[in-house]
């Protein structure tokens, strides 16, 4: 199975800050990488697909980049509603696997 | 907006079969494939498998021998059966719509809220 490793596992930031979350795959997955946001007690929400494409309806302050094994999710000008857990998912091969999540909290 | 809602027992005894249903509302189940994903307490999400609108399936090899995912188009719902459960199967179980197009490969664009299933005697 392809292992997905996210860093950091938790992160504190303030409203208005920019943050970057990293996801590393254990082998080359091209651009087959998706990012999700999850708030407590809520369903996960697809943010980014194919490493850098913004899902419809997602604010443009979210962006994704990377290819191969290293990927990043950047959130610019953090808003109060952005404090949540973020996780990556590789869609390159079966089984689909997820990162362990990055918890973004308010400083 | 399409919505998904999981339903099923919150407690299952060891060695028995876990059965969950996901009802699809405000949209048709046809034309998409549908997935189950779970998250054990304190652990990462784990993809269980999906069913295509044709009825074909693709399962996580680690669970394949125990899993069946099926579609009921007449009721606009799909289901998960996981046999011979143990405590390791305790998790929040999510149903999700799988998107697989030229642009979007194997992403999950709509999720249910999740349902906690505990395996215990």
XYZ file of C-alpha atoms in Angstrom:
228
model
C 0.000 0.000 0.000
C 1.086 3.588 -0.605
C 1.683 5.363 2.707
C 0.647 9.004 2.958
C 2.435 11.044 5.612
C 1.236 14.499 6.563
C 3.114 17.147 8.460
C 2.661 18.719 10.825
C 0.074 16.644 12.667
C -1.187 19.815 14.332
C -0.726 23.486 13.704
C -1.702 26.697 15.502
C -2.317 29.886 13.565
C -4.218 33.144 13.772
C -6.953 34.575 11.600
C -5.300 36.263 8.639
C -2.216 34.025 8.653
C -1.128 31.794 5.813
C -0.357 28.144 6.495
C 1.072 25.244 4.529
C 0.406 21.573 5.129
C 2.603 18.931 3.565
C 1.687 15.451 2.358
C 4.323 12.950 1.275
C 3.625 9.718 -0.588
C 5.761 6.619 -0.120
C 6.080 6.296 -3.914
C 5.502 8.382 -7.001
C 1.788 9.086 -7.463
C 2.026 11.713 -10.179
C -0.692 14.277 -9.506
C -3.200 11.771 -8.151
C -3.676 13.591 -4.869
C -6.798 15.025 -3.269
C -7.250 17.213 -0.187
C -10.204 17.282 2.204
C -11.355 19.426 5.099
C -13.244 18.014 8.054
C -14.862 19.864 10.925
C -15.883 18.121 14.163
C -19.048 16.090 13.727
C -19.321 17.045 10.068
C -18.841 15.224 6.806
C -15.474 15.680 5.080
C -15.428 18.162 2.205
C -13.396 17.829 -0.975
C -11.195 20.911 -1.428
C -8.595 20.081 -4.057
C -8.391 17.304 -6.630
C -5.599 16.265 -8.973
C -3.099 17.986 -6.665
C -3.924 21.547 -7.682
C -7.486 21.860 -9.018
C -9.957 23.692 -6.822
C -13.264 21.914 -6.266
C -16.290 23.957 -7.260
C -17.428 26.314 -4.525
C -14.168 26.220 -2.564
C -12.701 29.675 -1.819
C -9.658 30.687 -3.824
C -7.575 31.171 -0.651
C -7.101 27.394 -0.771
C -4.474 26.114 -3.194
C -2.627 22.878 -3.782
C 0.631 22.063 -5.479
C 3.110 19.284 -6.008
C 3.623 16.113 -7.968
C 5.424 12.833 -7.594
C 5.817 12.297 -3.872
C 5.595 15.759 -2.293
C 2.477 17.876 -2.105
C 1.328 20.966 -0.251
C -1.951 22.544 0.700
C -1.735 26.284 1.330
C -4.420 28.386 2.931
C -3.918 32.139 2.608
C -5.521 34.698 4.889
C -7.055 32.188 7.293
C -10.698 32.721 8.118
C -12.422 31.514 11.321
C -14.240 28.789 9.378
C -10.942 27.318 8.150
C -9.962 25.900 11.529
C -10.509 22.197 10.988
C -8.672 18.975 10.195
C -7.197 18.502 6.740
C -6.194 15.252 5.149
C -4.753 14.108 1.853
C -5.701 11.059 -0.194
C -3.878 9.338 -3.047
C -6.017 8.193 -5.955
C -3.170 6.646 -7.938
C -3.828 3.027 -7.088
C -5.873 0.588 -5.023
C -6.173 0.676 -2.112
C -6.857 4.389 -1.932
C -5.065 5.668 1.155
C -5.283 8.766 3.302
C -2.899 10.790 5.386
C -3.394 10.793 9.140
C -4.676 14.361 9.134
C -3.447 17.799 10.180
C -5.418 19.578 12.883
C -5.416 23.335 12.366
C -6.365 25.247 15.479
C -6.692 28.877 16.434
C -3.695 30.337 18.252
C -27.614 19.267 -3.390
C -27.170 15.506 -3.113
C -27.084 14.311 0.478
C -26.027 11.006 1.981
C -27.179 9.512 5.259
C -25.819 6.373 6.880
C -28.004 4.125 8.998
C -27.509 0.908 10.904
C -26.760 -0.562 14.314
C -24.261 1.263 16.490
C -23.252 -1.915 18.296
C -22.294 -5.236 16.735
C -21.090 -8.354 18.518
C -17.744 -9.938 17.634
C -17.914 -12.540 14.844
C -21.225 -11.124 13.574
C -21.926 -9.098 10.429
C -21.886 -5.311 10.384
C -24.600 -3.983 8.060
C -24.983 -0.352 7.088
C -27.113 1.443 4.526
C -26.538 4.793 2.867
C -29.581 6.627 1.540
C -28.980 9.020 -1.336
C -31.378 11.981 -1.385
C -31.896 14.959 -3.733
C -30.294 13.088 -6.583
C -30.114 9.791 -8.423
C -27.843 6.970 -7.463
C -27.438 6.110 -11.144
C -24.442 7.380 -13.077
C -22.049 7.415 -10.148
C -20.130 4.988 -8.029
C -20.488 4.854 -4.274
C -17.989 4.199 -1.537
C -17.569 3.256 2.069
C -14.731 4.700 4.131
C -14.072 4.260 7.834
C -12.034 5.909 10.567
C -11.043 3.951 13.665
C -10.687 6.103 16.800
C -7.487 8.117 16.647
C -6.448 6.678 13.304
C -6.418 7.653 9.660
C -9.284 7.185 7.267
C -9.382 3.769 5.599
C -10.981 3.194 2.219
C -13.181 0.076 2.285
C -14.347 -0.089 -1.315
C -16.852 1.097 -3.856
C -19.680 -0.135 -6.075
C -20.088 1.111 -9.646
C -23.469 2.020 -11.096
C -23.174 -1.229 -13.088
C -22.951 -3.195 -9.844
C -19.258 -3.944 -10.227
C -17.120 -3.541 -7.145
C -13.583 -2.721 -6.032
C -12.499 -3.508 -2.485
C -9.526 -2.824 -0.247
C -7.485 -6.034 -0.438
C -7.096 -6.028 3.340
C -10.876 -6.356 3.736
C -11.882 -8.033 0.498
C -12.570 -11.463 1.980
C -15.110 -10.015 4.428
C -16.758 -7.148 2.531
C -19.743 -6.809 0.237
C -20.926 -3.458 -1.102
C -24.129 -3.478 -3.118
C -26.501 -1.102 -4.829
C -30.306 -0.882 -4.638
C -31.327 1.536 -7.371
C -35.048 1.057 -6.664
C -34.532 2.520 -3.196
C -31.767 4.945 -4.193
C -29.436 3.485 -1.610
C -26.359 1.331 -1.251
C -25.134 -0.886 1.523
C -22.117 -2.324 3.283
C -21.789 -5.748 4.840
C -18.661 -6.608 6.804
C -18.551 -10.164 8.084
C -16.781 -11.720 11.068
C -16.120 -8.419 12.793
C -13.663 -7.903 15.622
C -12.854 -4.979 17.884
C -10.478 -3.741 15.186
C -13.523 -2.940 13.052
C -14.749 -0.372 15.567
C -14.824 2.929 13.672
C -16.861 5.779 12.306
C -18.192 4.564 8.973
C -18.782 7.061 6.171
C -20.538 6.620 2.868
C -19.371 8.828 0.027
C -19.922 9.494 -3.656
C -16.918 8.616 -5.780
C -16.025 10.823 -8.704
C -13.901 9.370 -11.473
C -13.631 11.405 -14.654
C -10.892 12.570 -16.982
C -10.224 15.497 -14.657
C -11.063 14.017 -11.252
C -9.694 10.600 -10.457
C -11.057 8.628 -7.551
C -12.042 11.528 -5.335
C -14.934 11.532 -2.895
C -16.961 14.673 -3.433
C -19.990 14.129 -1.214
C -19.914 12.391 2.168
C -22.410 11.348 4.769
C -22.056 12.559 8.334
C -20.714 9.216 9.469
C -22.015 6.659 11.928
C -20.090 5.182 14.849
C -20.067 1.410 15.000
C -18.654 -0.341 18.037
C -17.799 -4.017 18.022
C -18.239 -5.399 21.508
C -19.983 -8.200 23.313
